Amino acid sequence: MNIGEAAQASGIPAKTIRYYEDTGLIPAADRSRSGYRVYDGRDVHTLRFIHRAREPGSSVQDIRKLLALWQDRTRASAEVKALALAHLSELDEKLAKLKAMRRTLAHLVAHCEGDHRPDCPILDDLAGEAAEPLQGNGGLRFN
Amino acid sequence: MNIGEAAQASGIPAKTIRYYEDTGLIPAADRSRSGYRVYDGRDVHTLRFIHRAREPGSSVQDIRKLLALWQDRTRASAEVKALALAHLSELDEKLAKLKAMRRTLAHLVAHCEGDHRPDCPILDDLAGEAAEPLQGNGGLRFN
DNA sequence: GGTTGACCTTACCACCGCTGGAACCTTTAT
DNA sequence: ATAAAGGTTCCAGCGGTGGTAAGGTCAACC
């Protein structure tokens, strides 16, 4: 299959696939006699792996590691597990932040009239509190 | 207060604050006689607003809009509410994806022996399933 | 066989949201 | 007076992606 089909099947744009190849994240694809990149099911599998692991906000470096481990079956599972656990805790952090944000936003939407008056309190409240407790700040507003 | 202090108080690096000023996200700060940027409580307030709204993966364009609305009290709250709602649904999407990822990873970690054997199934499983149902894929593994 | 149109190739340049560095100036502490 | 800590500007780069250009290749149709 050509790159377009592989892109469709994996969810990664053709451009990005070439980029991944350039930067060594994936090995160079085989070429047809005419120079077209040729992919098979295994390649798509790998691309999907990447696509899956690449949720927005995560570094490609992590995926590179994950991928390397995945492809090197001689490694001890302990290493893999440790990596996965690290990834997991990062994920949890991100989740917590997003949840806090979501909660605040939902709360504020609920308190916004949504009419023509200019005094919707949403953004004032949104501005008032910080997500991370780096500095102690006054009254936390989201329950 | 100088930029460093404002950075500390807002959680945004000084460098990034300058960048925000350059790109017009925030207005140019007042300057001291010697050219230092000077910030007050209100500025920090704004910066915290930005820091708070800027969770990883969200476009700065959204924040620009939010900020513009926040600072223009003459707008109808309906507009603000609509924007907040849109932001909320985006957030929910992101949350769902992260949760799915988290669930899968947790499941796999639980099934990994974590010893010296090279057959930890984590990554194979991780590679096996796609997050988005773009193409029908075989047996979905995460419950 | 010839032509069309979709797809592929490389190569470059630009963007976004930062981040780091260089070179220099100002404030503060000793 | 001097050193350190902070500020200033500007320039360059990153990852990841989109756009463009100039061209080669493939399948289908007349």
XYZ file of C-alpha atoms (C1' of nucleotides) in Angstrom:
346
model
C 0.000 0.000 0.000
C 1.096 3.545 -0.708
C 1.571 6.299 1.796
C -1.872 7.771 1.281
C -3.567 4.550 2.162
C -1.274 4.022 5.118
C -2.109 7.536 6.281
C -5.812 6.805 6.034
C -5.455 3.514 7.829
C -3.294 4.868 10.637
C -4.815 8.287 11.115
C -1.460 9.994 10.637
C -1.183 12.443 7.728
C 1.144 11.380 4.929
C 3.235 14.442 5.570
C 3.764 13.502 9.165
C 4.639 9.947 8.238
C 7.417 11.238 6.003
C 8.494 13.507 8.780
C 8.621 10.610 11.206
C 10.754 8.734 8.739
C 13.067 11.681 8.268
C 13.591 12.079 11.969
C 14.125 8.401 12.540
C 11.057 7.735 14.622
C 10.157 5.040 12.151
C 12.548 3.218 9.835
C 12.649 4.187 6.178
C 9.865 2.491 4.301
C 10.533 0.101 1.455
C 10.220 1.623 -1.969
C 8.542 0.430 -5.103
C 10.551 0.320 -8.299
C 9.330 3.789 -9.079
C 10.293 5.182 -5.723
C 6.969 5.125 -3.927
C 7.004 4.291 -0.263
C 5.364 0.934 0.326
C 3.684 -0.058 3.559
C 2.217 -3.270 4.851
C 0.008 -4.214 7.732
C 2.870 -4.281 10.189
C 3.838 -0.741 9.296
C 0.310 0.456 9.762
C 0.292 -1.344 13.068
C 3.323 0.627 14.137
C 1.834 3.877 12.912
C -1.320 3.236 14.840
C 0.762 2.567 17.879
C 2.331 5.955 17.467
C -0.920 7.664 16.721
C -2.409 6.120 19.777
C 0.427 7.028 22.088
C 0.621 10.536 20.735
C -2.136 12.247 22.633
C -1.816 15.997 22.437
C 0.697 17.430 24.848
C 2.958 14.417 25.045
C 6.458 14.584 23.695
C 7.608 12.523 20.775
C 10.576 11.565 22.858
C 8.360 9.419 25.052
C 6.953 7.673 22.054
C 10.412 7.106 20.719
C 11.273 5.326 23.931
C 8.067 3.371 24.011
C 8.527 2.413 20.412
C 12.088 1.323 20.935
C 11.045 -0.875 23.801
C 8.154 -2.247 21.881
C 10.365 -3.255 19.019
C 13.089 -4.719 21.148
C 11.621 -7.830 22.579
C 14.798 -8.745 24.377
C 14.303 -6.105 27.033
C 13.129 -7.002 30.451
C 9.507 -6.332 31.096
C 10.468 -4.439 34.224
C 11.842 -1.677 32.081
C 8.709 -1.544 30.031
C 6.556 -1.540 33.082
C 8.502 1.283 34.652
C 8.129 3.334 31.528
C 4.445 2.632 31.356
C 4.031 3.589 34.972
C 5.803 6.868 34.436
C 3.603 7.571 31.481
C 0.618 6.717 33.589
C 1.435 9.186 36.303
C 1.985 11.906 33.750
C -1.383 11.077 32.353
C -2.936 11.326 35.770
C -1.455 14.743 36.293
C -2.819 15.962 33.008
C -6.179 14.468 33.798
C -6.351 16.192 37.139
C -5.625 19.564 35.604
C -8.150 19.109 32.870
C -10.760 17.991 35.345
C -10.201 21.040 37.506
C -10.508 23.260 34.499
C -13.609 21.488 33.395
C -15.201 21.727 36.792
C -14.566 25.436 37.004
C -15.864 26.089 33.556
C -18.977 24.017 34.113
C -19.674 25.800 37.349
C -19.359 29.152 35.700
C -21.476 28.255 32.729
C -24.156 27.212 35.134
C -24.057 30.647 36.704
C -24.124 32.609 33.491
C -27.457 33.989 32.429
C -26.619 33.778 28.783
C -28.623 36.799 27.862
C -27.740 40.148 26.407
C -26.485 41.671 29.628
C -22.792 42.318 29.719
C -22.107 41.099 33.222
C -21.579 37.406 32.774
C -19.359 36.413 35.668
C -17.701 33.562 33.838
C -14.450 35.101 32.975
C -13.944 37.097 36.106
C -14.256 33.955 38.093
C -12.120 32.059 35.658
C -9.452 34.652 36.095
C -9.694 34.677 39.830
C -8.271 31.318 40.731
C -5.140 29.486 39.830
C -5.215 25.805 39.022
C -1.990 24.898 40.692
C -1.427 25.771 44.314
C 1.987 27.199 43.671
C 1.188 30.383 45.451
C -1.414 30.337 48.121
C -4.286 32.293 46.712
C -7.371 33.414 48.464
C -10.743 31.772 48.249
C -10.785 28.829 45.953
C -13.986 28.926 44.054
C -14.413 25.576 42.417
C -15.907 23.008 44.699
C 7.052 44.729 40.335
C 9.508 43.543 37.688
C 8.956 40.803 35.191
C 10.629 38.153 37.296
C 8.313 38.741 40.182
C 5.319 38.823 37.889
C 6.498 35.545 36.409
C 6.753 33.985 39.843
C 3.355 35.304 40.864
C 1.604 34.196 37.702
C 3.390 30.948 36.974
C 4.334 32.074 33.483
C 8.068 32.291 32.684
C 9.394 35.787 32.095
C 10.431 34.793 28.642
C 6.926 33.719 27.800
C 5.458 36.908 29.212
C 7.638 38.911 26.836
C 6.563 36.642 24.056
C 2.908 37.217 24.901
C 3.530 40.925 24.802
C 5.307 40.684 21.441
C 2.497 38.745 19.904
C -0.154 41.043 21.296
C -1.822 38.567 23.604
C -1.249 41.033 26.402
C -0.747 44.797 26.036
C 2.747 46.205 26.327
C 3.691 46.635 29.954
C 4.570 50.010 31.392
C 8.256 50.678 31.682
C 10.393 52.080 34.439
C 12.699 54.971 33.678
C 15.456 52.508 32.891
C 13.314 50.443 30.558
C 12.297 47.608 32.837
C 8.802 46.279 32.407
C 6.636 47.088 35.393
C 3.642 45.024 36.474
C 0.936 45.471 39.044
C -1.663 43.253 40.620
C -4.045 43.613 37.737
C -1.428 42.477 35.281
C -0.656 39.457 37.361
C -4.352 38.774 37.508
C -4.478 38.736 33.745
C -1.426 36.537 33.506
C -2.927 34.069 35.904
C -6.029 34.046 33.815
C -3.932 33.106 30.826
C -1.900 30.562 32.699
C -5.061 28.969 33.917
C -6.770 28.839 30.568
C -3.668 27.566 28.783
C -3.785 23.891 29.481
C -1.489 21.965 27.147
C -3.002 21.198 23.797
C -5.308 24.178 23.607
C -4.718 26.847 21.056
C -3.635 30.292 22.098
C -6.267 31.594 19.736
C -8.946 30.452 22.132
C -7.308 32.254 24.969
C -6.978 35.325 22.872
C -10.713 35.253 22.336
C -11.467 34.535 25.953
C -9.174 37.307 27.016
C -10.690 39.768 24.606
C -14.127 38.971 25.914
C -12.978 39.160 29.463
C -11.545 42.572 28.936
C -14.498 43.903 26.994
C -17.289 44.154 29.473
C -19.687 45.524 26.935
C -20.221 42.172 25.281
C -23.307 40.184 25.881
C -22.903 37.334 28.271
C -24.478 35.034 25.715
C -21.360 35.302 23.642
C -19.175 34.532 26.592
C -21.314 31.618 27.556
C -21.243 30.177 24.072
C -17.494 30.409 24.024
C -17.210 28.793 27.416
C -19.507 26.005 26.345
C -17.463 25.334 23.252
C -14.345 25.248 25.349
C -16.078 22.884 27.700
C -16.953 20.379 25.028
C -13.414 20.466 23.726
C -12.248 19.772 27.211
C -14.601 16.833 27.490
C -13.272 15.363 24.300
C -9.736 15.652 25.502
C -10.685 14.169 28.827
C -12.319 11.179 27.204
C -9.251 10.439 25.128
C -6.935 10.742 28.066
C -9.143 8.546 30.162
C -9.210 5.854 27.508
C -5.445 5.994 27.261
C -5.107 5.882 30.987
C -7.465 2.940 31.303
C -5.572 0.949 28.711
C -2.236 1.690 30.240
C -3.411 0.840 33.721
C -4.874 -2.418 32.520
C -1.653 -3.357 30.846
C 0.521 -2.421 33.756
C -1.643 -4.635 35.898
C -0.940 -7.544 33.572
C 2.771 -7.021 33.350
C 4.905 -9.204 35.539
C 7.582 -6.607 35.863
C 10.371 -9.110 36.099
C 13.336 -9.866 33.913
C 11.434 -11.812 31.337
C 11.188 -10.158 27.983
C 7.572 -10.957 27.273
C 5.740 -8.120 28.896
C 2.553 -7.775 26.915
C 2.142 -4.070 27.602
C 3.242 -2.654 24.356
C 1.811 -5.255 22.084
C -1.567 -4.612 23.546
C -1.017 -0.895 23.459
C -0.244 -1.149 19.812
C -3.163 -3.365 19.057
C -6.057 -0.992 19.506
C -6.790 2.399 18.103
C -8.337 5.119 20.213
C -10.584 6.541 17.576
C -13.031 4.344 15.773
C -12.095 5.729 12.391
C -11.603 2.279 10.969
C -13.361 -0.611 12.497
C -10.666 -2.563 14.261
C -10.978 -5.999 15.676
C -11.460 -6.784 19.296
C -11.356 -3.716 21.456
C -9.466 -4.601 24.532
C -10.056 -1.840 27.001
C -13.286 -2.278 28.831
C -1.286 5.461 -28.261
C -2.459 9.749 -25.935
C -4.459 12.397 -22.347
C -6.398 13.260 -17.908
C -6.373 13.280 -13.063
C -5.077 11.327 -8.807
C -1.344 10.166 -6.421
C 3.475 10.024 -5.406
C 8.446 12.218 -4.977
C 11.815 15.860 -3.042
C 12.609 20.390 -1.465
C 11.787 24.456 0.560
C 9.652 28.096 3.397
C 6.373 29.510 7.215
C 3.902 29.026 11.110
C 2.982 28.291 16.216
C 4.292 28.503 21.063
C 7.807 28.662 23.135
C 12.833 28.224 24.804
C 17.638 29.117 24.898
C 21.655 31.940 24.031
C 24.447 36.168 23.144
C 25.481 40.723 24.142
C 24.571 44.346 26.784
C 22.494 47.515 30.573
C 20.585 48.405 35.542
C 19.912 47.537 40.205
C 21.355 45.807 44.536
C 24.507 44.017 47.979
C 28.795 43.862 49.927
C 34.269 49.621 43.430
C 32.965 45.373 42.133
C 30.240 41.351 41.576
C 25.937 39.103 41.173
C 21.403 39.082 39.984
C 18.264 40.708 37.334
C 16.618 43.231 33.310
C 16.764 44.449 27.901
C 16.955 43.212 22.730
C 17.554 40.121 18.990
C 18.347 35.821 16.638
C 17.994 30.840 16.180
C 16.015 26.639 16.905
C 12.675 22.872 18.170
C 8.667 19.602 16.979
C 4.931 19.030 14.194
C 2.400 20.519 10.634
C 0.498 22.994 6.474
C 1.548 25.133 2.074
C 3.748 25.455 -2.234
C 6.427 24.180 -6.365
C 8.196 21.285 -9.896
C 8.199 17.013 -11.256
C 7.535 11.483 -11.855
C 4.045 7.551 -11.993
C -0.149 5.057 -12.131
C -4.858 3.752 -13.585
C -8.534 4.710 -16.447
C -10.723 6.441 -20.400
C -11.215 7.822 -25.506
